[in-house]
Structure formats: structure tokens, C-alpha cells
XYZ file of C-alpha atoms in Angstrom:
633
model
C -6.277 51.061 -24.789
C -8.784 51.185 -21.937
C -7.944 53.127 -18.804
C -7.473 51.463 -15.420
C -10.297 51.660 -12.820
C -8.160 54.070 -10.788
C -7.618 56.392 -13.756
C -11.299 56.228 -14.701
C -12.276 57.154 -11.133
C -9.812 60.057 -11.162
C -11.218 61.367 -14.467
C -14.805 61.009 -13.206
C -14.049 62.972 -10.012
C -12.233 65.668 -11.985
C -15.267 66.065 -14.244
C -17.602 66.281 -11.214
C -15.362 68.939 -9.615
C -15.405 71.055 -12.795
C -19.200 71.178 -12.610
C -19.344 72.368 -8.995
C -20.819 75.876 -8.462
C -18.807 78.862 -7.239
C -21.265 79.740 -4.440
C -22.143 78.968 -0.802
C -23.445 75.549 0.078
C -22.770 72.044 1.338
C -20.890 69.216 -0.404
C -20.952 65.479 0.314
C -18.298 62.846 -0.479
C -19.651 59.315 -1.054
C -17.731 56.029 -1.235
C -18.183 53.060 -3.601
C -21.176 51.812 -1.547
C -22.916 55.187 -1.752
C -22.251 55.909 1.926
C -21.524 59.533 2.887
C -17.976 59.679 4.320
C -17.606 63.465 4.674
C -19.831 66.558 4.717
C -18.410 70.063 4.350
C -19.641 73.620 3.907
C -18.078 76.535 2.045
C -18.525 80.072 0.754
C -17.440 78.639 -2.609
C -18.122 74.919 -3.033
C -15.862 74.748 -6.119
C -12.817 76.268 -4.382
C -13.278 74.373 -1.119
C -13.537 70.951 -2.776
C -10.495 71.768 -4.935
C -8.646 72.533 -1.688
C -9.230 68.984 -0.468
C -7.497 67.520 -3.514
C -4.543 69.960 -3.585
C -1.363 69.188 -1.639
C -0.484 70.972 1.583
C 2.641 73.117 2.038
C 4.860 70.072 2.676
C 3.873 68.536 -0.663
C 1.764 65.699 0.724
C -1.503 64.993 2.489
C -1.736 63.697 6.045
C -2.572 60.002 6.484
C -6.195 60.738 7.454
C -6.786 63.006 4.438
C -5.204 60.445 2.081
C -7.525 57.747 3.452
C -10.553 60.007 2.927
C -9.537 60.978 -0.639
C -8.913 57.337 -1.571
C -12.448 56.429 -0.455
C -14.260 59.124 -2.497
C -16.269 57.772 -5.410
C -18.549 60.746 -6.079
C -19.121 64.374 -5.043
C -22.585 65.867 -4.502
C -23.579 69.389 -3.495
C -26.506 71.462 -2.193
C -26.462 75.161 -3.086
C -27.847 77.584 -0.463
C -28.307 81.339 -0.280
C -26.006 82.204 2.648
C -23.165 80.980 4.862
C -25.586 80.679 7.795
C -27.815 78.327 5.821
C -24.700 76.361 4.810
C -23.685 75.918 8.467
C -27.135 74.669 9.476
C -27.459 72.383 6.448
C -24.009 70.910 7.110
C -24.956 69.984 10.676
C -28.257 68.472 9.559
C -26.415 66.248 7.087
C -23.790 65.284 9.694
C -26.554 64.331 12.135
C -28.326 62.338 9.419
C -25.349 60.465 7.928
C -22.758 60.462 10.757
C -19.805 60.542 8.300
C -16.643 58.883 9.617
C -14.279 61.686 8.510
C -16.189 64.532 10.157
C -15.478 65.672 13.716
C -17.483 63.545 16.136
C -17.927 63.475 19.885
C -16.396 60.193 20.996
C -19.112 57.898 22.448
C -21.629 60.696 21.786
C -24.595 58.354 22.365
C -23.644 57.785 25.982
C -23.185 61.357 27.268
C -25.504 62.115 30.200
C -28.240 64.757 30.265
C -30.562 66.155 32.900
C -34.152 65.744 31.735
C -37.296 67.512 32.974
C -40.648 65.879 32.097
C -42.626 69.024 31.289
C -45.324 66.846 29.689
C -46.423 65.643 33.160
C -48.615 67.475 35.701
C -45.843 67.226 38.309
C -42.602 67.123 36.280
C -39.679 64.938 37.306
C -36.022 66.004 37.142
C -33.950 62.975 36.247
C -30.658 61.579 34.911
C -30.820 60.243 31.349
C -28.606 59.314 28.412
C -31.230 59.923 25.725
C -33.007 63.069 24.599
C -35.584 62.185 21.991
C -38.914 62.748 23.763
C -40.982 65.760 22.814
C -42.277 68.261 25.366
C -39.332 67.574 27.646
C -36.459 69.866 28.545
C -32.905 68.515 28.338
C -29.774 70.122 29.732
C -26.425 68.847 28.498
C -24.605 66.948 27.198
C -22.408 66.687 30.273
C -19.029 64.957 30.185
C -19.167 63.510 33.730
C -22.003 61.293 34.988
C -20.697 61.687 38.548
C -21.039 65.481 38.389
C -24.538 65.188 36.926
C -25.653 63.025 39.856
C -24.014 65.498 42.240
C -25.932 68.348 40.624
C -29.210 66.433 40.952
C -28.495 65.819 44.632
C -27.855 69.544 45.165
C -31.081 70.430 43.335
C -33.119 68.243 45.693
C -31.658 70.145 48.655
C -32.581 73.544 47.224
C -35.884 72.849 45.448
C -38.780 70.641 46.554
C -39.356 68.064 43.811
C -40.391 64.456 43.622
C -37.971 61.565 43.154
C -40.622 58.904 42.386
C -40.801 57.507 38.861
C -43.843 57.347 36.606
C -46.122 59.982 35.140
C -48.123 60.329 38.370
C -46.465 61.003 41.736
C -46.913 58.728 44.729
C -46.700 55.136 45.844
C -49.210 52.359 46.451
C -49.602 53.043 50.176
C -51.116 56.450 49.438
C -49.000 58.157 52.127
C -46.008 60.499 51.675
C -42.592 58.873 51.389
C -39.463 59.757 53.394
C -38.590 62.636 51.036
C -41.503 64.674 52.420
C -40.376 64.306 56.024
C -36.751 65.286 55.283
C -37.915 68.359 53.322
C -36.887 67.083 49.877
C -40.414 66.971 48.388
C -43.703 68.799 48.943
C -45.729 65.546 48.579
C -47.888 66.372 45.521
C -48.995 62.710 45.647
C -51.334 63.453 48.580
C -52.272 67.009 47.620
C -49.986 68.825 50.084
C -48.793 71.041 47.236
C -50.728 72.349 44.203
C -49.633 72.110 40.572
C -48.855 75.836 40.555
C -46.704 75.664 43.700
C -44.879 72.600 42.391
C -44.223 74.342 39.059
C -42.537 77.181 40.972
C -39.943 74.680 42.201
C -39.446 73.342 38.666
C -39.026 76.903 37.368
C -36.291 77.322 39.978
C -34.567 74.151 38.737
C -34.695 75.453 35.153
C -33.285 78.802 36.295
C -30.453 77.032 38.143
C -29.532 74.794 35.199
C -29.726 77.833 32.884
C -27.299 79.701 35.151
C -29.651 82.420 36.411
C -28.114 82.347 39.888
C -28.887 85.955 40.880
C -32.557 85.295 40.222
C -32.444 82.216 42.491
C -30.701 84.140 45.282
C -33.321 86.892 45.114
C -36.217 84.425 45.202
C -34.822 82.430 48.146
C -34.067 85.582 50.105
C -37.592 86.915 49.459
C -39.126 83.621 50.658
C -36.962 83.661 53.786
C -38.010 87.220 54.688
C -41.686 86.525 53.942
C -41.655 83.438 56.192
C -39.925 85.385 58.983
C -42.446 88.244 58.703
C -45.276 85.715 59.024
C -43.500 84.257 62.087
C -43.107 80.901 60.312
C -39.613 80.540 61.745
C -39.110 76.886 60.842
C -39.854 77.642 57.196
C -37.665 80.768 57.347
C -34.756 78.676 58.673
C -35.278 76.171 55.857
C -35.177 78.923 53.208
C -32.090 80.404 54.902
C -30.271 77.067 54.696
C -31.153 76.735 51.019
C -29.926 80.265 50.364
C -26.651 79.535 52.144
C -26.167 76.333 50.111
C -26.527 78.313 46.870
C -24.258 81.158 48.056
C -21.593 78.726 49.262
C -21.567 76.975 45.894
C -21.362 80.236 43.968
C -18.529 81.649 46.089
C -16.447 78.501 45.634
C -16.852 78.689 41.862
C -16.630 82.443 41.289
C -13.914 83.090 38.680
C -14.418 86.770 37.896
C -16.387 89.863 38.826
C -20.075 90.145 38.007
C -19.316 92.346 34.982
C -18.260 89.254 33.001
C -21.875 88.114 33.101
C -22.983 84.940 31.322
C -20.870 83.280 28.637
C -19.266 80.052 27.440
C -15.532 79.858 26.743
C -14.870 77.088 24.198
C -11.338 75.942 23.341
C -9.973 72.907 21.517
C -6.574 71.231 21.325
C -5.671 69.073 18.336
C -2.969 66.479 17.741
C -3.284 64.246 14.684
C -6.520 62.243 14.767
C -7.181 63.148 18.402
C -8.772 66.319 19.739
C -10.242 67.606 22.984
C -12.777 70.381 23.508
C -13.308 72.241 26.771
C -16.443 74.244 27.549
C -16.189 76.598 30.527
C -19.731 77.708 31.419
C -19.709 81.054 33.266
C -23.078 82.231 34.601
C -23.388 85.581 36.413
C -19.600 85.590 36.894
C -19.612 82.067 38.345
C -17.995 79.016 36.731
C -21.119 76.868 36.904
C -19.616 73.870 35.098
C -16.695 72.666 33.007
C -17.175 70.068 30.279
C -14.439 68.017 28.612
C -15.116 66.141 25.355
C -12.793 63.867 23.401
C -13.289 64.120 19.637
C -12.570 61.867 16.664
C -10.635 63.834 14.058
C -9.855 61.232 11.372
C -9.328 63.906 8.702
C -6.773 65.627 10.960
C -8.379 69.075 10.686
C -6.820 72.099 12.343
C -8.050 73.957 15.439
C -10.367 76.293 13.521
C -12.283 73.577 11.641
C -12.486 71.302 14.679
C -13.821 74.132 16.858
C -16.406 75.154 14.243
C -17.820 71.636 13.884
C -17.768 71.067 17.637
C -19.643 74.317 18.347
C -22.456 73.440 15.962
C -22.737 69.860 17.271
C -22.575 70.846 20.934
C -25.156 73.621 20.638
C -27.186 71.715 18.033
C -30.194 71.005 20.231
C -29.239 72.973 23.327
C -31.843 74.854 25.353
C -29.216 76.935 27.121
C -27.169 78.643 24.417
C -25.628 81.652 26.216
C -25.749 85.172 24.783
C -21.960 85.236 24.381
C -19.450 82.547 23.318
C -15.692 83.108 23.484
C -13.597 81.146 20.963
C -9.993 80.900 19.817
C -8.619 83.191 17.120
C -8.335 80.326 14.602
C -12.131 80.016 14.327
C -13.406 81.661 11.123
C -16.808 82.802 9.847
C -17.826 84.123 13.271
C -20.746 86.163 11.912
C -22.278 83.143 10.165
C -21.741 81.050 13.289
C -23.421 83.702 15.463
C -26.390 83.919 13.077
C -26.823 80.112 13.046
C -26.731 79.871 16.841
C -29.032 82.892 17.230
C -31.586 81.141 15.032
C -31.504 78.131 17.359
C -31.552 80.238 20.537
C -34.288 82.559 19.364
C -32.263 85.580 20.503
C -28.999 87.303 19.647
C -25.727 85.403 20.176
C -22.278 86.983 20.015
C -19.408 84.684 18.958
C -15.980 86.294 19.128
C -12.368 85.817 20.116
C -11.461 87.066 23.587
C -8.575 89.557 23.417
C -7.956 90.772 26.961
C -9.208 90.961 30.551
C -11.125 88.308 32.500
C -12.655 86.800 29.383
C -9.237 86.236 27.824
C -8.041 84.689 31.080
C -10.982 82.251 31.161
C -10.427 81.247 27.519
C -6.694 80.706 28.175
C -7.650 78.472 31.095
C -9.965 76.435 28.832
C -7.221 76.171 26.198
C -4.650 74.912 28.716
C -7.144 72.382 30.064
C -7.832 71.072 26.544
C -4.108 70.542 25.883
C -3.644 68.921 29.299
C -6.628 66.581 28.775
C -5.199 65.498 25.421
C -1.793 64.798 26.996
C -3.395 62.799 29.819
C -5.455 60.752 27.358
C -2.328 59.988 25.322
C -0.507 59.008 28.511
C -3.332 56.667 29.542
C -3.474 55.145 26.068
C 0.307 54.643 26.000
C 0.237 53.104 29.488
C -2.489 50.665 28.437
C -0.539 49.792 25.294
C 2.653 49.203 27.275
C 0.787 46.966 29.737
C -0.586 44.894 26.865
C 2.896 44.561 25.323
C 4.347 43.396 28.661
C 1.542 40.811 29.016
C 2.071 39.497 25.465
C 5.859 39.277 25.963
C 5.362 37.411 29.237
C 2.872 34.999 27.661
C 5.259 34.284 24.790
C 8.034 33.376 27.266
C 5.757 31.347 29.564
C 4.349 29.215 26.740
C 7.618 28.987 24.778
C 6.099 30.493 21.631
C 8.157 31.355 18.550
C 6.153 34.530 17.851
C 4.278 37.108 19.875
C 0.669 35.914 20.535
C -0.972 38.853 18.782
C -4.243 36.990 18.112
C -5.707 34.852 20.886
C -8.962 32.913 20.544
C -10.751 31.359 23.502
C -13.631 28.855 23.525
C -16.108 28.038 26.293
C -19.153 25.756 26.630
C -22.338 26.651 28.505
C -25.351 24.427 29.287
C -27.890 23.630 31.995
C -28.098 19.902 32.750
C -27.246 19.151 29.134
C -29.930 21.418 27.637
C -29.544 24.413 25.287
C -25.813 23.749 24.952
C -23.939 26.623 23.303
C -20.311 27.650 22.788
C -18.575 30.976 22.491
C -15.485 32.144 20.649
C -13.908 35.423 21.735
C -10.913 37.093 20.132
C -8.208 39.309 21.625
C -5.859 41.116 19.236
C -2.828 42.922 20.588
C -4.012 42.105 24.107
C -7.405 43.837 23.679
C -10.879 42.436 22.831
C -11.856 42.469 19.158
C -15.616 42.160 19.533
C -16.338 42.262 15.809
C -14.692 38.823 15.571
C -16.651 37.212 18.418
C -18.759 34.234 17.345
C -21.467 32.026 18.937
C -22.255 28.376 18.228
C -25.263 26.210 18.966
C -23.995 22.704 19.715
C -25.770 20.283 17.388
C -24.479 16.989 18.790
C -25.875 17.730 22.268
C -29.501 17.937 21.127
C -31.629 15.167 22.602
C -28.884 13.776 24.877
C -30.315 15.302 28.066
C -26.982 15.184 29.889
C -23.918 17.433 29.666
C -20.941 16.234 27.609
C -18.480 19.121 27.597
C -15.728 17.067 25.936
C -17.886 16.167 22.932
C -19.243 19.735 22.745
C -15.743 21.218 22.792
C -14.614 18.772 20.117
C -17.563 19.764 17.927
C -17.069 23.518 18.171
C -13.321 23.329 17.539
C -13.862 21.005 14.586
C -16.299 23.542 13.145
C -13.812 26.347 13.752
C -11.053 24.529 11.837
C -13.377 23.566 8.963
C -14.509 27.195 8.705
C -10.881 28.278 8.399
C -10.257 25.698 5.647
C -13.355 26.818 3.743
C -12.319 30.502 3.965
C -8.935 29.820 2.344
C -10.661 29.121 -0.984
C -12.393 32.517 -0.979
C -10.948 35.756 -2.327
C -10.538 38.620 0.197
C -13.017 40.522 -2.005
C -15.643 37.759 -1.908
C -18.766 38.939 0.022
C -19.023 35.465 1.574
C -15.584 35.730 3.164
C -15.634 35.872 6.990
C -12.454 37.524 8.282
C -12.954 36.208 11.802
C -12.861 32.589 10.611
C -10.331 33.284 7.826
C -7.637 34.572 10.209
C -5.167 32.097 11.663
C -4.770 32.591 15.447
C -1.451 32.484 17.292
C -2.930 30.903 20.424
C -6.161 29.020 21.123
C -7.238 28.899 24.778
C -9.700 26.250 25.944
C -11.573 26.756 29.201
C -10.894 23.588 31.224
C -8.227 21.093 32.202
C -6.427 18.140 30.613
C -9.618 16.464 29.352
C -10.841 19.522 27.473
C -7.348 20.030 26.018
C -7.251 16.431 24.745
C -10.672 16.842 23.141
C -9.515 20.066 21.546
C -6.217 18.692 20.205
C -8.008 16.022 18.227
C -10.044 18.685 16.427
C -7.241 21.232 16.080
C -4.479 18.989 14.765
C -4.452 20.936 11.496
C -4.025 24.240 13.366
C -1.330 22.766 15.614
C 0.662 21.596 12.603
C 0.595 25.161 11.279
C 2.206 26.530 14.436
C -0.901 27.521 16.397
C -0.350 27.013 20.139
C -3.254 25.268 21.895
C -3.530 25.530 25.702
C -6.192 25.066 28.369
C -6.704 27.115 31.522
C -8.126 25.287 34.556
C -10.080 27.382 37.065
C -9.130 25.648 40.351
C -5.638 27.090 40.792
C -5.355 28.682 37.332
C -3.099 25.968 35.862
C -2.098 26.206 32.194
C -1.970 22.828 30.394
C 0.059 22.385 27.198
C -0.086 19.386 24.839
C 2.669 16.818 25.364
C 3.569 18.122 28.838
C 2.282 16.090 31.796
C 2.804 18.856 34.363
C 0.877 22.144 34.068
C 2.514 25.562 33.916
C 1.655 27.498 37.077
C 1.979 31.258 36.645
C 2.128 33.657 39.587
C -1.234 35.333 40.155
C 0.183 38.843 39.885
C 1.834 38.338 36.478
C 0.437 40.264 33.478
C 0.487 37.117 31.316
C -1.820 35.151 33.651
C -4.096 38.170 34.078
C -4.373 38.398 30.277
C -5.323 34.700 30.038
C -7.884 35.183 32.817
C -9.448 38.177 31.038
C -9.711 36.163 27.829
C -11.201 33.138 29.628
C -13.675 35.250 31.655
C -14.808 37.081 28.530
C -15.470 33.774 26.750
C -17.455 32.589 29.777
C -19.517 35.806 29.882
C -20.236 35.637 26.153
C -21.310 31.967 26.337
C -23.509 32.500 29.412
C -25.301 35.434 27.741
C -26.096 33.358 24.655
C -27.219 30.387 26.773
C -29.607 32.542 28.831
C -31.149 34.034 25.709
C -31.859 30.600 24.225
C -33.117 29.200 27.542
C -35.442 32.164 28.149
C -36.821 31.923 24.617
C -37.461 28.195 25.086
C -39.109 28.762 28.481
C -41.383 31.419 27.024
C -42.437 29.076 24.250
C -42.907 25.961 26.382
C -44.793 27.606 29.257
C -47.083 30.096 27.516
C -47.886 27.991 24.457
C -49.694 25.483 26.685
C -52.120 28.060 28.105
C -55.771 27.790 26.910
C -57.090 30.588 24.713
C -53.660 32.224 24.408
C -52.347 32.755 20.893
C -49.289 34.656 19.681
C -50.863 38.129 20.088
C -52.180 37.488 23.614
C -48.843 35.906 24.607
C -47.088 39.127 23.607
C -49.701 41.141 25.536
C -49.170 39.078 28.707
C -45.374 39.265 28.454
C -45.439 43.022 27.875
C -47.766 43.508 30.846
C -46.062 41.196 33.384
C -42.494 41.358 32.056
C -41.709 37.603 32.113
C -43.335 34.142 31.991
C -42.808 33.871 35.758
C -44.809 37.074 36.232
C -47.705 35.589 34.265
C -47.678 32.375 36.309
C -47.615 34.303 39.607
C -50.434 36.730 38.693
C -53.637 36.875 40.744
C -57.084 36.644 39.197
C -57.609 40.396 39.599
C -54.257 41.160 37.956
C -55.082 38.942 34.959
C -58.513 40.555 34.563
C -56.833 43.980 34.560
C -54.606 43.190 31.547
C -55.605 45.535 28.674
C -56.889 43.623 25.644
C -57.462 40.340 27.511
C -61.193 39.437 27.758
C -62.441 38.876 31.291
C -63.675 35.351 30.488
C -60.271 34.381 29.081
C -58.535 35.862 32.127
C -60.721 33.839 34.517
C -60.216 30.621 32.538
C -56.476 31.267 32.468
C -56.348 31.821 36.255
C -58.340 28.616 36.855
C -56.007 26.623 34.582
C -52.845 27.994 36.214
C -54.055 27.302 39.732
C -55.208 23.807 38.821
C -51.843 22.883 37.284
C -49.692 24.511 39.945
C -51.820 23.691 42.997
């Protein structure tokens, strides 16, 4: 008798586990599609993987661990020579594969950084959310964009640096901008400051962001005294004001005596699949910054594992790893962690648990903040959930529905004088957008009409929606052609418009209506809700959660339709305008668009601007300018 697929999978995994080595290294779990779902490291790969499959003390796995184990189809491993190598290899694999069951910074692609363009003669210091360019310094990630902008503003008050964009400083007028006159920039654009003098300011910025505050105080004080000795009293006063700004900041943020020195205190709090990490950055005894990061912990790891993975991710590409990092007692393998971070820093790093004194007090503060942040996030999430429940309950009562409207679909039409007509379908589930189920439609019946017909367009898109649902019912849930968005029956369909749009929609959605789907329309003028078979609209108070939910759904459908319409219109404009130009093929069209940014920019260009386009022959540029001015003159 042949074994079941489940039993065969279990036997195959057991055989793979028996072959695992009893040494340090990294292991990878892959699912049925070959995708890496988890990466781990261990002193003994064999024992660590066995630990995943054994039960915990209560006799069962947590929900997250069960989900991970059920998804494993194969186990792979990479043997290394030491725990330090295992730590570094694990993080490289996590960065490469981004496994869903490993600890991850929530929204990690959007965290802000401060960038310094060291590849330019006069480097810029700027706000950015990406850090992929070589020969540039990046400080971060920071958890608050507002604080980053505040730090940049403070830096411009202390150090003279340019705010203009582009590789070369300056503006077209060739004269200094306002920043020079308010003492925010030395005006390298007109040669008022040399590269060497400008680099001194940038070195000061780097020192500040690295936390070398004593060094900055000494330098500013020395400049103030030198200016006073040379009887340059205006400059001396300027340096004094900068020194006071730094000292005032440091005094406000001083958390301990100078003996504490420079360190990071890192603490995490964990509850189920949620976790928060706090990084308290102490530089020369001053709390220079505090970062708060929310983490995804789908495998429901404990404090020690979460902290270990967070530390390696956070300091993965950091330029400012401090010489000392304080962690909680649950964190293991401190020597291997210290060796891995020292390799990245290029100097010794001490990672240890703080036991007493000021360092223990700072770590306790970070730990309390992590727990508090987690509680506040849960409170916010619960409040948002409660608000959605209230809105859904209110909508059910207002529309007289038999069931809670858990799935709401809304349709909108967008066109410009009957051209490029499109429709949108947006989906809200549980009162929140479900963007994976959004769909766009190009209206076929409107092509060639040349005048808007919203009723016919609405009828077409809703007919297509119902036919898609019918077609999906014949497909198995495991069929690759199945589309869950179209296969799911909605509770409510909202049409943007009044009675006319509702009538057009009812004709197409009769099959849905017979299956209990409520169909309503929402008119913009005074936000009236029209229901089929009722001559008078339902008018909801403007401050009710149910009307606000309907408005959010309707506005989202409108935004989604408008975006699609603009994309199609812009593409058509690009084709129709530029394809008529003499001597301009596909490659030169791309060149012109890249250079001027839009078709309008090409049409508005002067003869000199066209001749200056790289890759466009001068003769072609002159002929193009003549043609454009003949046709537009």
C-alpha cells in the first residue's frame, strides 16, 4: 500500500535530518516552490534542526512554528569552521532570501538614513531612504523621519555645508544663495571656500553623527579662541554660538557621567508574533539618539533569538558600530557576536550583559521602553480594529443587511471627454483595504465613441465582474488559473454615482443580487446612499463611522481609477505627439523623454536646448526645432 503524500514528506524530511552534520553552520528550510522560508545558524546543525521538530515543554508548538513546520519541504545546510562565520553567513542568506519566518524589521525598506556624498568634490549631507550607492557614507537606519530632519537642521546651524542638489554646487545665476548670507554655507559654488576647508566641515558632520561630541566641542572652542585672538570678533561670536548650540544639546541629553563613554544599549520585548527593539545610543555619556523598531516575529522566537537576529541586521552595514554594546541576559553566544561585529567594524567590539551601575540603568530604561512601545502598538491596533467593527455594524444596520459586510467591493469609471475610459475595482475586507484584490479594467465598449457614457461603461465592467465570478466557480482552488479576487463573493457592492448608475449596475448584477449580495450607490452631492427598490435615498449623518467607511471605499476606487486613466492617457500622448516628429525613431524618442522629462518638455524646448541633447545630431535637432515651431506657430 502506497504512503500518503504527507507521510512521504515526513519520511523524506526525517531522512534529510539524519544526514545533517554535527558541526557549526547554517541551515535553510525550503517550501514546495523551492523558496527559502527560514534560515538559522547553530553550533550543531543536527541538534538545532532536531530542536525545531521536537515539542516544547507544554507538549505542542506555537501557531507560528506549526505554520513554518507545515511549509517545510526540504532542509539544506552550509558547514562552516566557526560560530562567527555561521553568524555572518546566516545574515547574508537572510539578506539574500528575506525568509518570512525570520525576524524582520517591519517596513525595513522605508527607514530613513542620513547620506553623505563622499564621491563628490563638495559632499552633500541629505535625507534618504536608500543606501545602495558606493563611495557614500550612510548613518542609520533611524526610526523617525521627523527626528532625522531635525538633526539635519541642527547640522546646518553648526557646520557650513551646501543644501543645493546635484554633483556640483551652485545655481544658474552664478551668485551665492541665501544660505551664504545667513551663515549656513560657505558658498563653494563661487570659490569662497576651498575643497579642503569644506571637507573640514564634512569631517565635523561625520564626527557628530558618529557621536564624537568632545572632539567637536574642542574644535569649536579652538576656532572661537583663534578668531578672537585675530580680532575677528564677528567670526568668534559665530563660533561661540555654534559651541553653545552643541553644549545645550548635550546637556539636555546627558544621561550619565563621562565614565560611561560610548555604547549602545539594545533591548527587545516580545509578545507572540510581535516584537519591538529599542536602541539607546550613548556617545561620550550623552544619549545622542533613541531608535524604536517594530519587528515581525512569525516564528514566535524568544527574547534571546529575536535580539540576536536584530543585532546582526541592525549593524549589518553600519558605519558607526560602537566599541561596546549592552544586551539583555537572554542573548547567547556573545563572543561569536562580538567577533562578527568586530569584523564589520574593523576594530574590537565588546558585547555583554549590563549587571550594575549606569550601564544597567540605561539598559533597563531601553527594556521598559520596548515593552511600552509594544503595548502602545497593540493598543493602537486594537483601537483601529474596534473602529472598523463599529463601522461595519453601523453599515449593516443602515443598509438592513442580514450579515456583516465583511467584504465590500467598489467600482468607479474614469475618462476624459469619452477617451481612454477605464474602471477600477477596490476591495475592503474587515473594514480595511485589501490591495492584493484590487483590479483595473479597460472599457472596450467606449472605444471609438468619442463621448462619455458612464452608464454603459458601468454596465460593462459589472457584467465582466459577474462573468468572472461565474467562470471561477468551475475552477479548483488549487488550479493556477484561479483568481481569488474574482472568485470571492462580496457582501456589498458600492457603485460611485446616483440612481442612474445603480440602475445600470442592477441589470448586470442580477445574479449577484439573487445570491444575497447588497448593491448600493453613493452619490457625491450630499453623500446619499441609493438602494434598489427604494425611491428615497438613505441619508447618513456625516460623522457616522458607517458613512465614513463608505466614503473611504468610494474615494479609494476614484483614486485607483484616476491613476490608471492618467497612465493610459500619458502613454497615448507620448505615442501620438512624438511619433509624428521627423527623424525621431524609438531610440531618439527615449533619449528626448529622458532628457526633457515629458512630451511637453520636448515641445517647449528651444533650439539651443535641443542641440544640447546628448546623442541627438545637430542637424536633426535643428530640423526638429523648425518642424515644432512651424506646427505650433
